[in-house]
Tab-separated table of N, CA and C in Angstrom:
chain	number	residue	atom	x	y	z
A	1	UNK	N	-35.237	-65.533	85.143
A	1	UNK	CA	-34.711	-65.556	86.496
A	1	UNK	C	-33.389	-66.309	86.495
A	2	UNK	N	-32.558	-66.105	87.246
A	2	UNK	CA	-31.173	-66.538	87.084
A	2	UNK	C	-31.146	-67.809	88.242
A	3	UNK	N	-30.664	-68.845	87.641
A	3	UNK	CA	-30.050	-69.516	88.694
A	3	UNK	C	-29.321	-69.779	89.264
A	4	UNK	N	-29.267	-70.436	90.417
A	4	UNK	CA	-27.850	-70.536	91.371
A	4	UNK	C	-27.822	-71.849	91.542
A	5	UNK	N	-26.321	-72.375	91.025
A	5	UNK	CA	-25.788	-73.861	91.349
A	5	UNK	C	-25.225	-73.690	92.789
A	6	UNK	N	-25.367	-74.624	93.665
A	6	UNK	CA	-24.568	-75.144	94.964
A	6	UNK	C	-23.437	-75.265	94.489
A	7	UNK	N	-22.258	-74.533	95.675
A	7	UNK	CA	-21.056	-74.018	95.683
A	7	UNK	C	-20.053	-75.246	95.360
A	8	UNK	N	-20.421	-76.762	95.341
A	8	UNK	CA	-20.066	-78.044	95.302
A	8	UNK	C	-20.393	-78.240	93.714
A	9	UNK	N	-21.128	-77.404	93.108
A	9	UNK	CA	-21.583	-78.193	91.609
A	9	UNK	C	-20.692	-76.897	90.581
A	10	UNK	N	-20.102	-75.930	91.201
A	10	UNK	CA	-19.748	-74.872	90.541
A	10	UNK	C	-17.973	-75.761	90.184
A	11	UNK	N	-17.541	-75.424	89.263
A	11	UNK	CA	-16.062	-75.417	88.680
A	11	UNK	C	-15.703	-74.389	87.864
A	12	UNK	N	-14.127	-74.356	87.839
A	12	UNK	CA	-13.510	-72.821	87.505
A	12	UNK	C	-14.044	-72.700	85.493
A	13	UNK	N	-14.369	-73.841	85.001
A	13	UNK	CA	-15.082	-73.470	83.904
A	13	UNK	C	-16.127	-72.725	83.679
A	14	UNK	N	-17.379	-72.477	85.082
A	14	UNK	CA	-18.119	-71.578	85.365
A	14	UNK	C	-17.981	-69.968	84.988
A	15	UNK	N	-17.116	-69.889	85.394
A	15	UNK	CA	-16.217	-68.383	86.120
A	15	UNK	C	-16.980	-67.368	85.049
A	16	UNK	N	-17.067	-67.988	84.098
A	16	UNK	CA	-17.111	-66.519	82.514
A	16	UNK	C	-18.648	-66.406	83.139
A	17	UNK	N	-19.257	-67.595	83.805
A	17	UNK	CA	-20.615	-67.252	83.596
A	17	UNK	C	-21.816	-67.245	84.756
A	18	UNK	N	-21.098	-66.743	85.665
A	18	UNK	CA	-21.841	-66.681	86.826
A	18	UNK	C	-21.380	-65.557	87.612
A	19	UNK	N	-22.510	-64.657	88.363
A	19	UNK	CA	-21.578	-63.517	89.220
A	19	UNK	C	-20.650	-63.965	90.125
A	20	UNK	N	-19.873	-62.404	90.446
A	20	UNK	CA	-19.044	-62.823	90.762
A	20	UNK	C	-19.186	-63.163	92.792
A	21	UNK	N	-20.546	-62.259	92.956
A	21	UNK	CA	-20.795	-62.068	94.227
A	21	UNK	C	-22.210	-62.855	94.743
A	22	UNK	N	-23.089	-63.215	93.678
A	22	UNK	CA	-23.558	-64.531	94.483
A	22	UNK	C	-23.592	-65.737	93.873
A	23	UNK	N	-22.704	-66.106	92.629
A	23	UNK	CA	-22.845	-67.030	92.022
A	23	UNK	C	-23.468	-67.912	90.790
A	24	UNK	N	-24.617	-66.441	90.932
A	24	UNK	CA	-25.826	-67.397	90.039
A	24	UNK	C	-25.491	-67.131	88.876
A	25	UNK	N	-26.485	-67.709	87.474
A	25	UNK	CA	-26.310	-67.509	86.287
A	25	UNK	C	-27.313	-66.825	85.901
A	26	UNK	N	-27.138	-65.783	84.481
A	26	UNK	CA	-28.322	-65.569	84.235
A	26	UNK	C	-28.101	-64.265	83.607
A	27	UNK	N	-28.698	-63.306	83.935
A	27	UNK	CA	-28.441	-62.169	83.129
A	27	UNK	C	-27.227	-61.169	84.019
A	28	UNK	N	-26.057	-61.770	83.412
A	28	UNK	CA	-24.627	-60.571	83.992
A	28	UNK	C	-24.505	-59.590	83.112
A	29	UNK	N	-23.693	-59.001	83.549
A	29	UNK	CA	-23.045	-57.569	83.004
A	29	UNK	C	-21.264	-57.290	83.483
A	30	UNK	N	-20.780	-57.496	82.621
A	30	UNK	CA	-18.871	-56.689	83.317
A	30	UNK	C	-18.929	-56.198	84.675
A	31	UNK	N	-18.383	-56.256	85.067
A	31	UNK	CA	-18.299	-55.530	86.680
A	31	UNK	C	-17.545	-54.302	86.343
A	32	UNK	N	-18.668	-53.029	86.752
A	32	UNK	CA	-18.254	-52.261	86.633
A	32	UNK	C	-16.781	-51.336	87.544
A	33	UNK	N	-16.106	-50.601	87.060
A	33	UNK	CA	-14.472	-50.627	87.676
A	33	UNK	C	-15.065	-50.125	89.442
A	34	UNK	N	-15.613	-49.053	88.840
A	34	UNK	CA	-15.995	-48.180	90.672
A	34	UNK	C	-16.872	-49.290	91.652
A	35	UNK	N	-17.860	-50.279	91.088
A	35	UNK	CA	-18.184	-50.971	91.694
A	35	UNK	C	-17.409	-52.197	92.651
A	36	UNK	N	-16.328	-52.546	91.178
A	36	UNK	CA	-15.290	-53.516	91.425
A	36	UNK	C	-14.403	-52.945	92.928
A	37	UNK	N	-14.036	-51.757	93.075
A	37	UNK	CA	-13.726	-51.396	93.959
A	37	UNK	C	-14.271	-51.258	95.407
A	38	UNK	N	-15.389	-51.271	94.876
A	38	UNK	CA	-16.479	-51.365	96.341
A	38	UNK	C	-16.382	-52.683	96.388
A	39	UNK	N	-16.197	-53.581	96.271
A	39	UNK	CA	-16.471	-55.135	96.458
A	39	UNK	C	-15.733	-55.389	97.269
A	40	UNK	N	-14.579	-55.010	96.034
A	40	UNK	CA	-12.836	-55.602	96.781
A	40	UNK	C	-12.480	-54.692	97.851
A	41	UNK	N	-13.312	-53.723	98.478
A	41	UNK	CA	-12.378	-52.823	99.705
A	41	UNK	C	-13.381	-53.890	100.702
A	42	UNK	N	-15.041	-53.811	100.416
A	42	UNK	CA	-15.720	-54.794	101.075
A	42	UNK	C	-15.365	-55.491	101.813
A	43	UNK	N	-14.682	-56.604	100.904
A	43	UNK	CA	-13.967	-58.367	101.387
A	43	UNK	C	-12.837	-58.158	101.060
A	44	UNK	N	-11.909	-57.532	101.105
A	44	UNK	CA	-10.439	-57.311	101.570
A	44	UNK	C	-10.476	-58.809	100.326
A	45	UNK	N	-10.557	-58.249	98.815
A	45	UNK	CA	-9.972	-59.156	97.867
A	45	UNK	C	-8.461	-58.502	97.862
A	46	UNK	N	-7.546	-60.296	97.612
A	46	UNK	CA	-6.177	-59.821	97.116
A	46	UNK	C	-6.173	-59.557	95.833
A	47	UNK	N	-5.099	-58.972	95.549
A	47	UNK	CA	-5.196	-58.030	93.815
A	47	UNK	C	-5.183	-58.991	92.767
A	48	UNK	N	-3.956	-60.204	93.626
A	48	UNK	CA	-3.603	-61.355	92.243
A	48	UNK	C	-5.079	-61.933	92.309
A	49	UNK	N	-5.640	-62.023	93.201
A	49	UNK	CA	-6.664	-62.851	92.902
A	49	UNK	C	-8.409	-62.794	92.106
A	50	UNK	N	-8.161	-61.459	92.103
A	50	UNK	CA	-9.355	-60.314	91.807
A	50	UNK	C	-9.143	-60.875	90.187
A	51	UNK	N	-8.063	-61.060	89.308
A	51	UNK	CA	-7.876	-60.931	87.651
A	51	UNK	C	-8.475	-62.698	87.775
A	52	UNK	N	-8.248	-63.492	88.415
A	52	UNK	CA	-8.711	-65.249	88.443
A	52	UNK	C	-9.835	-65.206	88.343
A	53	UNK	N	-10.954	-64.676	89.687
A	53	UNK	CA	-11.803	-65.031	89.634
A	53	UNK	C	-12.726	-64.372	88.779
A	54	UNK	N	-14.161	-65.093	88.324
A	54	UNK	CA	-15.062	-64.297	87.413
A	54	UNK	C	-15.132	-62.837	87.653
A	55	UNK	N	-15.659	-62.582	86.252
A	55	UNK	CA	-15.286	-60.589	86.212
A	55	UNK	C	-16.854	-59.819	85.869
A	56	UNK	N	-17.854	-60.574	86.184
A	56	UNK	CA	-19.323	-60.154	86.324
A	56	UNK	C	-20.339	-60.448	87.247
A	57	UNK	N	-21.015	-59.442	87.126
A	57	UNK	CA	-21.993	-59.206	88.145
A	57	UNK	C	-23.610	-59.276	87.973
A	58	UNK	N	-24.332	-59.843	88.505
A	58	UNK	CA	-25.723	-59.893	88.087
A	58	UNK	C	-26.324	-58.121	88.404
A	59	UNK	N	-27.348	-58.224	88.017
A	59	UNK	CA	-28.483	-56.882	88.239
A	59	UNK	C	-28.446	-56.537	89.775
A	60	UNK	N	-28.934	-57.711	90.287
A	60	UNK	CA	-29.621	-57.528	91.597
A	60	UNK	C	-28.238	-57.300	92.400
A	61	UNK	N	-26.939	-58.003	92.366
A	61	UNK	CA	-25.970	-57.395	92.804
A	61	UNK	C	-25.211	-55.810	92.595
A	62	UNK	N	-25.382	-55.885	91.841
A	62	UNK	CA	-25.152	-54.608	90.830
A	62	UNK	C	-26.037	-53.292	91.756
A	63	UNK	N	-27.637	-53.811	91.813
A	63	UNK	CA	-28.032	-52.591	92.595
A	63	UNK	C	-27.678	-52.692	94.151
A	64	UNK	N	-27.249	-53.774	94.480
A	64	UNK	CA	-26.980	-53.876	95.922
A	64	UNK	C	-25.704	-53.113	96.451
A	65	UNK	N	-24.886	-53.193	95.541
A	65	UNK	CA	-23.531	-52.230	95.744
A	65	UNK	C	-23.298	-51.023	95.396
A	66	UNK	N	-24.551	-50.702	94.812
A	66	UNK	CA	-24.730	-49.093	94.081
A	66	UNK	C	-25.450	-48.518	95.280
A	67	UNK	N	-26.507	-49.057	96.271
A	67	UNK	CA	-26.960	-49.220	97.240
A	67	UNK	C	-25.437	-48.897	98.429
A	68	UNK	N	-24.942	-49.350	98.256
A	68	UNK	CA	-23.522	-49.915	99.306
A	68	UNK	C	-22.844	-48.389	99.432
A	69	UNK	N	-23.351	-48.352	97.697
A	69	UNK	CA	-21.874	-47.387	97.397
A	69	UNK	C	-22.609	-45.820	97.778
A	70	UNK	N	-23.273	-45.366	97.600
A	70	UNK	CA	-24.777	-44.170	98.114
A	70	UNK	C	-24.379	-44.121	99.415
A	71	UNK	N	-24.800	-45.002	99.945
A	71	UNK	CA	-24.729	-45.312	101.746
A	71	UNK	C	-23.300	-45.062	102.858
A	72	UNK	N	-22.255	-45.639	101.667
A	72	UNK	CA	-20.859	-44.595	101.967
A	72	UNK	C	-20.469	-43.448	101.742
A	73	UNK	N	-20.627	-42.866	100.248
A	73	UNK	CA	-20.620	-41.717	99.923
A	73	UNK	C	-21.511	-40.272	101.214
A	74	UNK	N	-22.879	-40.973	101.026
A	74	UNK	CA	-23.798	-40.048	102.001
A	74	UNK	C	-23.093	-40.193	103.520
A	75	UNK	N	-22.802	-41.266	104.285
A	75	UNK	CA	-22.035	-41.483	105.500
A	75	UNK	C	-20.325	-40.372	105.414
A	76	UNK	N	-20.020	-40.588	104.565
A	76	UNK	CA	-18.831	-39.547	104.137
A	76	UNK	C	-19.028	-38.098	104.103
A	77	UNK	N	-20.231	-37.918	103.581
A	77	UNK	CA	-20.983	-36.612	103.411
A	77	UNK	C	-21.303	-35.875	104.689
A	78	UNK	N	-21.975	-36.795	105.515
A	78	UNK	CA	-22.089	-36.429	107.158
A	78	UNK	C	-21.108	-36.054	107.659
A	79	UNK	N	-19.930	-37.031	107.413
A	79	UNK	CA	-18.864	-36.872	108.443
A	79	UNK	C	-18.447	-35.702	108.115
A	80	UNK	N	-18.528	-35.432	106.998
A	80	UNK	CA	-17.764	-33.882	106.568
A	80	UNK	C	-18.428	-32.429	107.254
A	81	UNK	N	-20.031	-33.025	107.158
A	81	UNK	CA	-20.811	-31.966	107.630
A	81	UNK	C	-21.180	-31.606	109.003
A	82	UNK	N	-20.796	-32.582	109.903
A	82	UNK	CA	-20.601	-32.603	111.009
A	82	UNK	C	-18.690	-32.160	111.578
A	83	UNK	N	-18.103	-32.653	110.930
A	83	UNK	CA	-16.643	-32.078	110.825
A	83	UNK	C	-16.972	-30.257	110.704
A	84	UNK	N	-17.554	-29.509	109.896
A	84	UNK	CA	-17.313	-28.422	109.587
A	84	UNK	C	-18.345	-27.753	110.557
A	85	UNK	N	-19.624	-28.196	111.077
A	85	UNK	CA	-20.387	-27.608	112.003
A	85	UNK	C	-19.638	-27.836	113.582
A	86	UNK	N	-18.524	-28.591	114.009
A	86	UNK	CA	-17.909	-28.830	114.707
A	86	UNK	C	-16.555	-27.787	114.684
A	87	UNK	N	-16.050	-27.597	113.351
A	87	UNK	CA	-14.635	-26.652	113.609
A	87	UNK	C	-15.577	-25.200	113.223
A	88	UNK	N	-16.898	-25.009	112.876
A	88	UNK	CA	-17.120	-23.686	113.411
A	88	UNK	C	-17.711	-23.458	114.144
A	89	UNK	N	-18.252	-23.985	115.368
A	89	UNK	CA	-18.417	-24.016	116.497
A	89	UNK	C	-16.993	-23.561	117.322
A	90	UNK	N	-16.048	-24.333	116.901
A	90	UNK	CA	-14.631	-23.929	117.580
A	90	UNK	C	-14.128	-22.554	117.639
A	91	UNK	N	-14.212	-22.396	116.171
A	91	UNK	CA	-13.684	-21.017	115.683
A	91	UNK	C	-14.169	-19.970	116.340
A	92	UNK	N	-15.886	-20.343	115.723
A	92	UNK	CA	-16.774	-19.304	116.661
A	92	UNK	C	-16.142	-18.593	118.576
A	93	UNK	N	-15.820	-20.011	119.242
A	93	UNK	CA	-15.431	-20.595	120.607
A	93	UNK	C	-13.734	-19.362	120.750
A	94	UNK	N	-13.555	-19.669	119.553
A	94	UNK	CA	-11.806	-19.283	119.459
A	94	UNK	C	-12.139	-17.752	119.344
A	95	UNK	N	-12.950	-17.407	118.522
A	95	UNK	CA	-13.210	-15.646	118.048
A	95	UNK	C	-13.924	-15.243	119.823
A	96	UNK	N	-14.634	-15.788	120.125
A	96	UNK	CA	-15.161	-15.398	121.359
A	96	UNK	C	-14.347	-15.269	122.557
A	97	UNK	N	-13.119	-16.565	122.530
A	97	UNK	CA	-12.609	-16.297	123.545
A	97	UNK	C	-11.657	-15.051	123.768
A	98	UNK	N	-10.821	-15.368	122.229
A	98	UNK	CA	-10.225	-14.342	121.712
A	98	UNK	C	-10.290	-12.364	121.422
A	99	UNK	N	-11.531	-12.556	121.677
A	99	UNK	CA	-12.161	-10.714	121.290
A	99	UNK	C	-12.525	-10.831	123.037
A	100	UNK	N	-12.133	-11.326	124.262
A	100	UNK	CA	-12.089	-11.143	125.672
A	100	UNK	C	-10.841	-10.564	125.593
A	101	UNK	N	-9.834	-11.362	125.225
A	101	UNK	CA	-8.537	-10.905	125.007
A	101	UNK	C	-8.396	-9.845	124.050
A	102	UNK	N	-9.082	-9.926	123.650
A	102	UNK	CA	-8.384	-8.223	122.181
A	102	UNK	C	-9.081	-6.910	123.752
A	103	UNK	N	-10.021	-7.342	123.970
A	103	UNK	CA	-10.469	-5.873	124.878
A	103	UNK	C	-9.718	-5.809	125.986
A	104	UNK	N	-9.379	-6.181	126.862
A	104	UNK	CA	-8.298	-6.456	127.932
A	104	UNK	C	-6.794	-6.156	126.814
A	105	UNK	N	-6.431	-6.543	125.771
A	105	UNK	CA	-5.438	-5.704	125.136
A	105	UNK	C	-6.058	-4.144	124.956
A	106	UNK	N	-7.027	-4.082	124.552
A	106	UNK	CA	-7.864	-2.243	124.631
A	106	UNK	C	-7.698	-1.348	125.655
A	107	UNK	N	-7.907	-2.372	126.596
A	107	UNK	CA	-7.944	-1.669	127.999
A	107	UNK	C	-6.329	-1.073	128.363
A	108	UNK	N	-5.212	-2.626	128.119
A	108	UNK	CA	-4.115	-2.179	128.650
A	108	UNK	C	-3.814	-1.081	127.763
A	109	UNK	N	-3.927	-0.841	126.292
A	109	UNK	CA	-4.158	0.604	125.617
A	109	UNK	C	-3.754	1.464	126.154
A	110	UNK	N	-5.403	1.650	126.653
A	110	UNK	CA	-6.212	2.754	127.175
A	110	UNK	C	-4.938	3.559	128.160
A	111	UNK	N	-4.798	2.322	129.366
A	111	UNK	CA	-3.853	2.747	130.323
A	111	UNK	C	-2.496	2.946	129.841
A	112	UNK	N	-2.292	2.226	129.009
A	112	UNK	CA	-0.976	3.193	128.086
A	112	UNK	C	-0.624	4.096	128.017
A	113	UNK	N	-1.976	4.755	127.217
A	113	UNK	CA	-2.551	6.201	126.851
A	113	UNK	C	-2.350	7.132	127.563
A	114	UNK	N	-3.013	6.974	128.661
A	114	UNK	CA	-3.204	7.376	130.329
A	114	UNK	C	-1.565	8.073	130.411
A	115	UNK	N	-0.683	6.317	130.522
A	115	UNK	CA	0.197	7.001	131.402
A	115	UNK	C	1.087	7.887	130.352
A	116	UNK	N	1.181	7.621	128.771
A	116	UNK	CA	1.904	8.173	128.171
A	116	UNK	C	1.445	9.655	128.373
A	117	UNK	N	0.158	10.267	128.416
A	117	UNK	CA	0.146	11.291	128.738
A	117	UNK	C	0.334	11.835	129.877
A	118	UNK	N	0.593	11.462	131.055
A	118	UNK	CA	1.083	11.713	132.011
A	118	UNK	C	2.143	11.963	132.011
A	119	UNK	N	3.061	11.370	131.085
A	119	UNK	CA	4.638	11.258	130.796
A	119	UNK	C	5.013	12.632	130.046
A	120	UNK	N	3.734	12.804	129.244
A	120	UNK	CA	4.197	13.466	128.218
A	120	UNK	C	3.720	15.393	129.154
A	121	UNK	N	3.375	15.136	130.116
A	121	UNK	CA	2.830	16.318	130.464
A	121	UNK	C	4.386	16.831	131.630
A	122	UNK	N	4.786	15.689	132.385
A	122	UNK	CA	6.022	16.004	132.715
A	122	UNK	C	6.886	16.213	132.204
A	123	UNK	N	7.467	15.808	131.177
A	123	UNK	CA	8.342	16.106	130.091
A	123	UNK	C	8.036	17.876	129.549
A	124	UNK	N	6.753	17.995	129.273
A	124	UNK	CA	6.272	19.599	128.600
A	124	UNK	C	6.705	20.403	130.002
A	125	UNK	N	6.708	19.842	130.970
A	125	UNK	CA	6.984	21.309	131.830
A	125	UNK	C	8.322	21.524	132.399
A	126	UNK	N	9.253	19.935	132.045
A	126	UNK	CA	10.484	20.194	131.958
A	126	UNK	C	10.743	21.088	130.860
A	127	UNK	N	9.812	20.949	129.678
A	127	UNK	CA	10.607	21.830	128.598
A	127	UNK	C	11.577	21.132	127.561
A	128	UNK	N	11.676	19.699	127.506
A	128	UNK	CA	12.309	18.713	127.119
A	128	UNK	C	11.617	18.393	125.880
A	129	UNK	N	11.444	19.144	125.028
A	129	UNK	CA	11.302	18.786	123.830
A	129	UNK	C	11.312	17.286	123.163
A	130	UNK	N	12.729	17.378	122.948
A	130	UNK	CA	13.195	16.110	122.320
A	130	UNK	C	12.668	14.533	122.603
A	131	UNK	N	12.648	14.473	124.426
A	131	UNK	CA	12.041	13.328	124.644
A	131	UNK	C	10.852	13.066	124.368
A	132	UNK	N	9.644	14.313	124.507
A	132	UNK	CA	8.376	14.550	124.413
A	132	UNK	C	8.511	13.834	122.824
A	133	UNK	N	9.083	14.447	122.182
A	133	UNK	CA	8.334	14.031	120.672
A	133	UNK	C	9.017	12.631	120.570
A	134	UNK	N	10.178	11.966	121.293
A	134	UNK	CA	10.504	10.804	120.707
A	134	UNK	C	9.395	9.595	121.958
A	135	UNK	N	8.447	10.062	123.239
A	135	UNK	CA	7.734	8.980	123.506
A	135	UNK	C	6.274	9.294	122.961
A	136	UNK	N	5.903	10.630	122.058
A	136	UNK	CA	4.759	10.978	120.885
A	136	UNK	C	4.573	9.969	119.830
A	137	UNK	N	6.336	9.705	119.578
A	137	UNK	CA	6.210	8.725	118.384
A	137	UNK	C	5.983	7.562	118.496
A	138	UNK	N	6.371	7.183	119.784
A	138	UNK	CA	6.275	5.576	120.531
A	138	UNK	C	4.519	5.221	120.296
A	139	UNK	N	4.416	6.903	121.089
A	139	UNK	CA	2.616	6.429	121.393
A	139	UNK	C	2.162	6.032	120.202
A	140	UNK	N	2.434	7.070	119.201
A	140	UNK	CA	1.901	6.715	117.736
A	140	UNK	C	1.703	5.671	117.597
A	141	UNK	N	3.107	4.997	117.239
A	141	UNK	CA	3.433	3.419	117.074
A	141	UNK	C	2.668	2.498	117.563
A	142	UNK	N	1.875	2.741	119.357
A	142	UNK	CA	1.474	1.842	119.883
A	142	UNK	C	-0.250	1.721	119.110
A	143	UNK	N	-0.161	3.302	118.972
A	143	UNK	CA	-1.500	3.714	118.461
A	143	UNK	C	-1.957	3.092	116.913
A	144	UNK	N	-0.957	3.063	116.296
A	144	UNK	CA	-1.560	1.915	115.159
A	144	UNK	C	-1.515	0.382	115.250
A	145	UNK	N	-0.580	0.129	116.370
A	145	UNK	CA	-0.824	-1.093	116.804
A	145	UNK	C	-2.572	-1.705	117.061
A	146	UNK	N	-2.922	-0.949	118.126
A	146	UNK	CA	-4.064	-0.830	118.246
A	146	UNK	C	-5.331	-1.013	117.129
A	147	UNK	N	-5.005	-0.395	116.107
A	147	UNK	CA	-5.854	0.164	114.861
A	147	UNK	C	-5.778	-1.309	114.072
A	148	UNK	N	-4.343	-1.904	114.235
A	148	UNK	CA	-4.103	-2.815	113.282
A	148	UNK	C	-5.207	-4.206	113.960
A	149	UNK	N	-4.749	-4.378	115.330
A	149	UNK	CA	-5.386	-5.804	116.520
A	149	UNK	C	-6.933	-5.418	115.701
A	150	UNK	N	-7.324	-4.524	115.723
A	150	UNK	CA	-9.136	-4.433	116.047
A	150	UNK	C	-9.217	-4.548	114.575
A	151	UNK	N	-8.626	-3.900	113.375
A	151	UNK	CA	-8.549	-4.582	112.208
A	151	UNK	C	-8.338	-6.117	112.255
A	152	UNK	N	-7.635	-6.937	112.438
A	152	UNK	CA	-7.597	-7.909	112.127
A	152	UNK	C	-8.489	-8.416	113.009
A	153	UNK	N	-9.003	-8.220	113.926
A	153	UNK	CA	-10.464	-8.435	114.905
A	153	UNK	C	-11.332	-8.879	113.928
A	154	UNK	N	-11.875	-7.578	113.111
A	154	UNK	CA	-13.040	-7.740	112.282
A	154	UNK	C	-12.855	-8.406	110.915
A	155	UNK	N	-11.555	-8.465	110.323
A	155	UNK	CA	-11.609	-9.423	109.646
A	155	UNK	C	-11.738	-10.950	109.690
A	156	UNK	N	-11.470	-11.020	111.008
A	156	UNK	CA	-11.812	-12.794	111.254
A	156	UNK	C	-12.857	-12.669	111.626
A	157	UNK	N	-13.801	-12.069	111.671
A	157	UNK	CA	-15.093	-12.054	112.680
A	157	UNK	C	-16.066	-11.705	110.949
A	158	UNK	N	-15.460	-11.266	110.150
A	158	UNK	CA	-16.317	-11.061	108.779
A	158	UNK	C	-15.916	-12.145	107.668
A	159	UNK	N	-15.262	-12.669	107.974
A	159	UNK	CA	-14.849	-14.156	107.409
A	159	UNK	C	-16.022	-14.733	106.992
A	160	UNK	N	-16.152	-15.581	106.115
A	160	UNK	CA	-17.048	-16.344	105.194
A	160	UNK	C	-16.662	-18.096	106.148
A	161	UNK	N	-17.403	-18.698	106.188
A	161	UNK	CA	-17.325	-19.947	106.366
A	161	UNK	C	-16.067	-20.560	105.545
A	162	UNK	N	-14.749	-21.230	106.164
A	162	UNK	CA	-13.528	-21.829	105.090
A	162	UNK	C	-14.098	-22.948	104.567
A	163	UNK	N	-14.853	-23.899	104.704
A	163	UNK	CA	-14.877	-25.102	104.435
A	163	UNK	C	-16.371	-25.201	103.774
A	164	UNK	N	-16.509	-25.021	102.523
A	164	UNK	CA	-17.471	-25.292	101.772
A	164	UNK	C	-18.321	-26.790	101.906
A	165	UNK	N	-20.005	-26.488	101.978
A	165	UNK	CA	-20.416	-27.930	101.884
A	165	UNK	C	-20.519	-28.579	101.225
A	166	UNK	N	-19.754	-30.336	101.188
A	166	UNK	CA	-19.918	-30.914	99.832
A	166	UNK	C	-21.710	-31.589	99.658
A	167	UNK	N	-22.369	-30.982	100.307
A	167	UNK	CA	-23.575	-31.768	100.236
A	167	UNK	C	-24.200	-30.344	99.291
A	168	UNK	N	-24.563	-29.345	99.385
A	168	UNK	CA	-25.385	-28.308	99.036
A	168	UNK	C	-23.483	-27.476	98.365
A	169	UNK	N	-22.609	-27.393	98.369
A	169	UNK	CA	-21.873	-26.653	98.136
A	169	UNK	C	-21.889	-24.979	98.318
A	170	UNK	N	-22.633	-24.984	99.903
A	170	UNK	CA	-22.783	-23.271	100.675
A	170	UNK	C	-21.668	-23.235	101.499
């Protein structure tokens, strides 16, 4: 079992041989680097001062910050997984609001359609050729417009989830 001297009986000759996080003596180990980092973000150690003081750690500390370090990682893990069930909820929100608007673009289409053929039926009985086929081509034009919106409709709507989970990686 390791012991612990009172913080009054400790001197910097100690240092090689007592942890670094509760003091005691007994069975240490190097402080490991990733751990070392969990310590020092911990207690806001300064850098010069981190190389001074002792550079080991007992067991029981050792599992306490591996403990520390789990408990952030997994808290990190949430946030991510709640981050991504949150922006596809949005998306979802965004595709929904958005395909109101693609059909109301359908519709104004439709009435496009409507009037271009209306246009195009006055024009045929003028006998006006030329214009007929140059607002045919318009329609065309509008007409793959159309083809293209509802394409890119279903490609965002057949989309895969963007943001992979770092917990299960689905």
């Amino acid at each position: 079992m390791s012991k612990k001297k009172s913080s009054t009986d400790l001197s910097y000759e100690d240092f090689a041989e007592i942890c670094r996080v509760c003091l005691s003596y007994g069975e240490l180990q190097p402080f490991n680097i990733n751990l070392l980092d969990i310590y020092r973000y911990l207690i806001k150690v300064e850098d010069e001062m981190n190389y001074i003081f002792p550079q080991n750690i007992c067991k029981i500390c050792t599992k306490q910050l591996e403990d520390i370090s789990t408990f952030i990682d997994n808290c990190k893990n949430t946030e991510e997984t709640l981050k991504v069930i949150y922006l596809d909820r949005n998306f979802k929100k965004y595709l929904s609001d958005n395909s109101d608007t693609d059909y109301d673009i359908e519709d104004n289409f439709d009435t496009f359609e409507s009037n271009v053929e209306t246009e195009n039926k006055v024009l045929y009985d003028k006998k006006n050729r030329a214009v007929k086929e140059e607002l045919q081509s318009d329609y065309d034009k509008k007409t793959k417009t159309k083809k293209e919106l509802r394409r890119e409709l279903k490609k965002i709507r057949n989309q895969a989830n963007p943001l992979p989970c770092n917990i299960c990686n689905k």
